[in-house]
């Protein structure tokens, strides 16, 4: 606590996320910090109250959209209609003002970011009321992912002085049909201004 380090806790169910948020509230009360960016990994099930508290406390959510791809067939059966409406609730998280970072949870899930972006938009039919736009999904995996790591000043966007880590795609994820985002090809990968892959 005295080191004022960023904390990260893995939580999935709504009870676990409520407990985690309450613990962060206690931590910040006892050890105030101006920009803590404490994180919750997964944050799979939330509700309006939890999201409101996350916003107030500046908590960042790091989520893995491809969990939807893997779990969509059994979530309704196990959780019921009411709870699934708040499962991976990306629309509510973003609209509530919480920073939402994209991640893969590899090797549990694939590192295919374009598939993950597509999943954010289509949700593969699962609770589509929580869908977000392709532009919002790209932001999850760029500037907001960098923000979650306190690295938004050096990466996450194309800006003077940043690392020049980027990919060149053969289509714009925000311009193609949602079902075709995962079919976009990576033409070039650049790390620190150096091309490390070219098709």
PDB file of C-alpha atoms in Angstrom, residues 1 4-12 15-43 46 50-62 98-99 148 150:
ATOM      1  CA  UNK A   1       0.000   0.000   0.000  1.00  0.00           C
ATOM      2  CA  UNK A   4       1.094   3.170  -4.154  1.00  0.00           C
ATOM      3  CA  UNK A   5       1.236   0.500  -6.826  1.00  0.00           C
ATOM      4  CA  UNK A   6      -1.591  -0.239  -9.236  1.00  0.00           C
ATOM      5  CA  UNK A   7      -3.609  -3.241  -8.074  1.00  0.00           C
ATOM      6  CA  UNK A   8      -5.159  -5.877 -10.332  1.00  0.00           C
ATOM      7  CA  UNK A   9      -7.696  -8.463  -9.157  1.00  0.00           C
ATOM      8  CA  UNK A  10      -9.339 -11.202 -11.212  1.00  0.00           C
ATOM      9  CA  UNK A  11     -13.113 -11.335 -10.660  1.00  0.00           C
ATOM     10  CA  UNK A  12     -15.873 -12.963 -12.692  1.00  0.00           C
ATOM     11  CA  UNK A  15     -20.691 -10.911  -6.094  1.00  0.00           C
ATOM     12  CA  UNK A  16     -16.927 -11.150  -6.635  1.00  0.00           C
ATOM     13  CA  UNK A  17     -16.903  -7.890  -8.590  1.00  0.00           C
ATOM     14  CA  UNK A  18     -18.943  -6.131  -5.887  1.00  0.00           C
ATOM     15  CA  UNK A  19     -16.477  -7.336  -3.236  1.00  0.00           C
ATOM     16  CA  UNK A  20     -13.524  -6.226  -5.346  1.00  0.00           C
ATOM     17  CA  UNK A  21     -14.967  -2.748  -5.909  1.00  0.00           C
ATOM     18  CA  UNK A  22     -15.691  -2.403  -2.185  1.00  0.00           C
ATOM     19  CA  UNK A  23     -12.105  -3.414  -1.377  1.00  0.00           C
ATOM     20  CA  UNK A  24     -10.759  -0.831  -3.830  1.00  0.00           C
ATOM     21  CA  UNK A  25     -12.985   1.806  -2.221  1.00  0.00           C
ATOM     22  CA  UNK A  26     -11.534   0.936   1.181  1.00  0.00           C
ATOM     23  CA  UNK A  27      -7.985   0.933  -0.194  1.00  0.00           C
ATOM     24  CA  UNK A  28      -8.407   4.354  -1.791  1.00  0.00           C
ATOM     25  CA  UNK A  29      -9.973   5.770   1.360  1.00  0.00           C
ATOM     26  CA  UNK A  30      -7.050   4.578   3.486  1.00  0.00           C
ATOM     27  CA  UNK A  31      -4.373   5.252   0.852  1.00  0.00           C
ATOM     28  CA  UNK A  32      -5.578   8.028  -1.466  1.00  0.00           C
ATOM     29  CA  UNK A  33      -3.968   8.266  -4.888  1.00  0.00           C
ATOM     30  CA  UNK A  34      -4.781  10.808  -7.582  1.00  0.00           C
ATOM     31  CA  UNK A  35      -4.661   8.410 -10.553  1.00  0.00           C
ATOM     32  CA  UNK A  36      -4.693   4.810  -9.268  1.00  0.00           C
ATOM     33  CA  UNK A  37      -6.115   2.993 -12.317  1.00  0.00           C
ATOM     34  CA  UNK A  38      -6.739  -0.094 -10.195  1.00  0.00           C
ATOM     35  CA  UNK A  39      -7.985  -2.855 -12.457  1.00  0.00           C
ATOM     36  CA  UNK A  40     -10.375  -5.750 -12.499  1.00  0.00           C
ATOM     37  CA  UNK A  41      -9.509  -8.534 -14.903  1.00  0.00           C
ATOM     38  CA  UNK A  42     -12.531 -10.136 -16.595  1.00  0.00           C
ATOM     39  CA  UNK A  43     -15.304  -8.310 -14.656  1.00  0.00           C
ATOM     40  CA  UNK A  46     -21.690  -6.516 -13.337  1.00  0.00           C
ATOM     41  CA  UNK A  50     -21.087  -1.771  -9.608  1.00  0.00           C
ATOM     42  CA  UNK A  51     -20.439   0.162 -12.823  1.00  0.00           C
ATOM     43  CA  UNK A  52     -21.334   3.456 -11.128  1.00  0.00           C
ATOM     44  CA  UNK A  53     -18.906   2.704  -8.305  1.00  0.00           C
ATOM     45  CA  UNK A  54     -16.187   1.739 -10.806  1.00  0.00           C
ATOM     46  CA  UNK A  55     -16.602   5.096 -12.504  1.00  0.00           C
ATOM     47  CA  UNK A  56     -16.414   6.991  -9.213  1.00  0.00           C
ATOM     48  CA  UNK A  57     -13.263   5.117  -8.165  1.00  0.00           C
ATOM     49  CA  UNK A  58     -11.557   5.254 -11.574  1.00  0.00           C
ATOM     50  CA  UNK A  59     -11.380   1.459 -11.820  1.00  0.00           C
ATOM     51  CA  UNK A  60     -10.349   0.051 -15.195  1.00  0.00           C
ATOM     52  CA  UNK A  61     -11.921  -3.108 -16.628  1.00  0.00           C
ATOM     53  CA  UNK A  62      -9.710  -5.463 -18.628  1.00  0.00           C
ATOM     54  CA  UNK A  98     -15.507   3.144 -17.202  1.00  0.00           C
ATOM     55  CA  UNK A  99     -12.307   2.623 -19.196  1.00  0.00           C
ATOM     56  CA  UNK A 148      -4.768   0.314 -18.310  1.00  0.00           C
ATOM     57  CA  UNK A 150      -0.051   3.493 -17.554  1.00  0.00           C
TER      58      UNK A 150
END
